[in-house]
């Protein structure tokens, strides 16, 4: 096979340093340069220079750059049959409250250096009791136990993550509400930058755009995204807004934690849709009656507020209580004990997971329902109290506890393990 023709981005690199704003560099130019990486058209030297310039000018932390580079990464991913996926979502998604039955994700940027338990991964499994989950993840980059490391260490049989592909993803949802989308399978072009990232030794723009590069982006209804620095909160919220997201929340624990914190306050930036007063469309057309510029049916606002453990009806726990710092196989044992309802009801790690699962339930909209019929073990007593950001956070915890105590989260996990191993390596 012929080697890809290398191109030069030297003119862009000269404009990127030292002041890209003065040189009128645009996010589109940067995204185009990033896109060349995925097809092996940039040399390792120019790739490293690009990532370095973006890092030290701070331009890898601009909303428009993050949004457009994430789009470039999604465009380079293996294509998913969206029509087939939407068909199974329509049949399998369970509408409740303001949740429309679509796909959801909960993910963090990593890099918070706290070595907490795999909270977002565990929360994604709990959330699959009521939501369709497309958990996008990878192996560890900055911790001992990444999401894929954890899941492939579970017993008695781990899932075959390599078997979840663009061809099989729709079939997975025929059997279970849960799917883990292993990044190397869906983003093969990332292998061309792996060595450069390792040798640079610092976090690059890829650590930021990864959480926004879910390969089923077009079918995602809701998501929670954790960031490890508070100044990234409004940046990510704006990037999500630019990408067209309408139901999302960006979170950052006060300790620079990319989860809802169990120890103290969590800073939140929630995307909230509202009707567009200028919309004049009909029959599903996003345009006004006079044929002028197209107007969206909804506008999206970003609301900023703070959450505390008490808003979830739970006590605070020091991060040292939920940071075992263990290797994947030990964390996997904790995960299975939690899913099997074998942890004490007041266990700090369980509380931590319940808070984060509750956050996704609230953002997805299931907690807006005024009646509850989740299934076996559901008492049906909805907690209607609303807290910061107008969210029913305590109701989210009630539903998350049900996911564990009813065995529904474990059932969804078991079905995912089963179906993934039926496919084999494709």
Coordinates of N, CA and C in Angstrom, one line a residue, residues 305-392:
X305 N -24.6 27.1 38.2 CA -25.0 27.0 39.6 C -24.0 26.0 40.3
X306 N -24.2 25.8 41.5 CA -23.3 24.8 42.3 C -24.2 23.8 43.0
X307 N -23.6 22.6 43.1 CA -24.3 21.5 43.8 C -23.4 21.0 45.0
X308 N -24.0 20.5 46.0 CA -23.3 20.0 47.1 C -23.9 18.6 47.4
X309 N -23.2 17.7 48.1 CA -23.8 16.4 48.4 C -25.2 16.5 49.1
X310 N -25.4 17.5 49.9 CA -26.7 17.6 50.6 C -27.8 17.9 49.6
X311 N -27.5 18.4 48.4 CA -28.6 18.6 47.4 C -29.1 17.3 46.9
X312 N -28.2 16.2 47.0 CA -28.6 14.9 46.6 C -29.2 14.1 47.8
X313 N -29.2 14.7 49.0 CA -29.7 14.0 50.2 C -28.7 13.1 50.7
X314 N -27.4 13.3 50.5 CA -26.3 12.4 50.9 C -25.3 13.2 51.7
X315 N -24.5 12.5 52.6 CA -23.5 13.1 53.3 C -22.2 13.3 52.5
X316 N -21.4 14.2 52.9 CA -20.1 14.4 52.2 C -19.1 13.4 52.6
X317 N -18.2 13.1 51.7 CA -17.1 12.1 52.0 C -15.8 12.7 51.5
X318 N -14.7 12.6 52.2 CA -13.4 13.0 51.8 C -13.0 12.2 50.5
X319 N -12.3 12.9 49.6 CA -11.8 12.1 48.4 C -10.9 11.0 48.8
X320 N -10.3 11.0 49.9 CA -9.4 9.9 50.3 C -10.2 8.6 50.5
X321 N -11.5 8.8 50.8 CA -12.4 7.6 51.1 C -12.8 7.0 49.8
X322 N -12.7 7.7 48.6 CA -13.2 7.2 47.4 C -12.0 7.1 46.3
X323 N -10.8 7.2 46.8 CA -9.7 7.2 45.9 C -8.8 6.0 46.3
X324 N -9.2 4.8 46.0 CA -8.4 3.6 46.4 C -7.1 3.5 45.7
X325 N -7.0 4.2 44.5 CA -5.8 4.2 43.7 C -5.3 2.8 43.3
X326 N -6.3 1.9 43.1 CA -6.1 0.5 42.9 C -5.9 0.2 41.4
X327 N -5.3 -0.9 41.1 CA -5.1 -1.3 39.7 C -6.5 -1.8 39.2
X328 N -6.7 -1.9 37.9 CA -8.0 -2.2 37.3 C -8.7 -3.5 37.9
X329 N -7.9 -4.6 38.1 CA -8.6 -5.8 38.6 C -9.2 -5.6 40.0
X330 N -8.6 -4.7 40.8 CA -9.1 -4.5 42.1 C -10.4 -3.6 42.0
X331 N -10.3 -2.6 41.2 CA -11.4 -1.7 41.0 C -12.6 -2.5 40.4
X332 N -12.3 -3.4 39.5 CA -13.3 -4.3 38.9 C -14.1 -5.1 39.9
X333 N -13.4 -5.5 41.0 CA -14.1 -6.2 42.0 C -15.0 -5.3 42.8
X334 N -14.6 -4.1 43.0 CA -15.5 -3.1 43.6 C -16.7 -2.9 42.7
X335 N -16.5 -2.7 41.4 CA -17.6 -2.5 40.5 C -18.6 -3.6 40.6
X336 N -18.2 -4.8 40.5 CA -19.1 -6.0 40.5 C -19.8 -6.1 41.9
X337 N -19.1 -5.8 43.0 CA -19.8 -5.8 44.3 C -20.9 -4.7 44.3
X338 N -20.6 -3.5 43.8 CA -21.6 -2.4 43.8 C -22.8 -2.8 42.9
X339 N -22.5 -3.4 41.7 CA -23.7 -3.7 40.8 C -24.5 -4.9 41.4
X340 N -23.8 -5.7 42.2 CA -24.5 -6.9 42.9 C -25.2 -6.5 44.2
X341 N -25.2 -5.2 44.5 CA -25.8 -4.7 45.7 C -25.2 -5.3 47.0
X342 N -23.8 -5.4 46.9 CA -23.1 -6.0 48.1 C -22.3 -5.0 48.8
X343 N -22.4 -3.7 48.5 CA -21.7 -2.7 49.3 C -22.7 -2.2 50.3
X344 N -22.3 -1.7 51.5 CA -23.2 -1.1 52.5 C -23.9 0.1 51.9
X345 N -25.1 0.3 52.3 CA -25.9 1.4 51.7 C -25.3 2.8 52.0
X346 N -24.4 2.9 53.0 CA -23.7 4.1 53.2 C -22.3 4.2 52.8
X347 N -21.9 3.2 51.9 CA -20.5 3.2 51.4 C -20.2 4.5 50.7
X348 N -19.0 5.1 50.9 CA -18.7 6.3 50.3 C -18.6 6.2 48.7
X349 N -18.0 5.1 48.2 CA -17.9 5.0 46.8 C -19.3 4.8 46.2
X350 N -20.2 4.1 46.9 CA -21.6 4.0 46.4 C -22.3 5.4 46.3
X351 N -22.1 6.1 47.4 CA -22.7 7.5 47.4 C -22.1 8.3 46.3
X352 N -20.9 8.3 46.0 CA -20.2 9.0 44.9 C -20.8 8.6 43.6
X353 N -21.0 7.3 43.4 CA -21.6 6.9 42.1 C -23.0 7.3 42.0
X354 N -23.8 7.2 43.1 CA -25.2 7.6 43.1 C -25.4 9.1 42.7
X355 N -24.5 9.9 43.2 CA -24.6 11.4 42.9 C -24.4 11.6 41.4
X356 N -23.4 10.9 40.8 CA -23.1 11.2 39.4 C -24.1 10.5 38.5
X357 N -24.6 9.4 38.9 CA -25.7 8.8 38.1 C -27.0 9.7 38.2
X358 N -27.2 10.2 39.4 CA -28.4 11.1 39.5 C -28.3 12.3 38.6
X359 N -27.1 12.8 38.5 CA -26.9 14.0 37.6 C -27.3 13.7 36.2
X360 N -26.9 12.5 35.7 CA -27.2 12.1 34.3 C -28.7 11.9 34.2
X361 N -29.3 11.3 35.2 CA -30.8 11.1 35.2 C -31.5 12.5 35.1
X362 N -31.0 13.4 35.9 CA -31.7 14.7 35.8 C -31.5 15.4 34.5
X363 N -30.3 15.4 33.9 CA -30.1 16.0 32.6 C -30.8 15.3 31.5
X364 N -30.9 14.0 31.6 CA -31.6 13.3 30.5 C -33.1 13.6 30.6
X365 N -33.6 13.8 31.8 CA -35.0 14.3 31.9 C -36.0 13.3 32.6
X366 N -35.5 12.0 33.0 CA -36.4 11.1 33.6 C -36.9 11.5 34.9
X367 N -36.1 12.4 35.6 CA -36.5 12.8 36.9 C -37.7 13.9 36.8
X368 N -38.0 14.3 35.7 CA -39.1 15.3 35.5 C -40.4 14.6 35.6
X369 N -40.5 13.3 35.5 CA -41.7 12.5 35.5 C -42.4 12.7 36.9
X370 N -43.7 12.9 37.0 CA -44.4 13.0 38.2 C -44.9 11.7 38.7
X371 N -44.8 10.6 37.9 CA -45.1 9.3 38.3 C -43.9 8.4 38.1
X372 N -43.9 7.3 38.8 CA -42.7 6.4 38.7 C -43.2 5.0 38.6
X373 N -42.8 4.3 37.5 CA -43.1 2.9 37.4 C -41.9 2.2 36.8
X374 N -40.7 2.2 37.5 CA -39.5 1.7 37.0 C -39.5 0.1 36.9
X375 N -40.3 -0.5 37.7 CA -40.4 -2.0 37.7 C -40.3 -2.5 39.1
X376 N -39.9 -3.8 39.2 CA -39.8 -4.5 40.5 C -39.0 -3.7 41.5
X377 N -39.6 -3.5 42.7 CA -38.9 -2.8 43.8 C -39.1 -1.3 43.8
X378 N -39.8 -0.7 42.8 CA -40.0 0.7 42.8 C -41.3 1.0 43.6
X379 N -41.1 1.8 44.7 CA -42.3 2.2 45.5 C -43.1 3.2 44.8
X380 N -42.6 3.9 43.8 CA -43.4 4.8 43.0 C -43.6 6.2 43.6
X381 N -42.9 6.4 44.7 CA -43.0 7.7 45.4 C -42.0 8.7 44.9
X382 N -42.3 9.5 43.9 CA -41.4 10.5 43.3 C -41.1 11.6 44.3
X383 N -39.8 11.9 44.4 CA -39.3 13.0 45.2 C -39.4 14.3 44.3
X384 N -40.3 15.1 44.5 CA -40.6 16.3 43.6 C -39.8 17.5 44.0
X385 N -39.1 17.5 45.1 CA -38.3 18.6 45.5 C -37.2 19.0 44.5
X386 N -37.1 20.3 44.2 CA -36.2 20.7 43.2 C -35.1 21.5 43.9
X387 N -33.9 21.4 43.5 CA -32.7 22.0 44.1 C -32.1 23.0 43.1
X388 N -30.8 23.3 43.3 CA -30.1 24.2 42.4 C -30.3 23.8 40.9
X389 N -30.4 24.8 40.0 CA -30.6 24.5 38.6 C -31.9 23.9 38.3
X390 N -32.8 24.0 39.3 CA -34.2 23.4 39.1 C -34.2 21.9 38.9
X391 N -33.2 21.2 39.4 CA -33.1 19.8 39.2 C -33.6 19.0 40.4
X392 N -34.2 17.9 40.1 CA -34.7 16.9 41.1 C -33.5 16.0 41.4

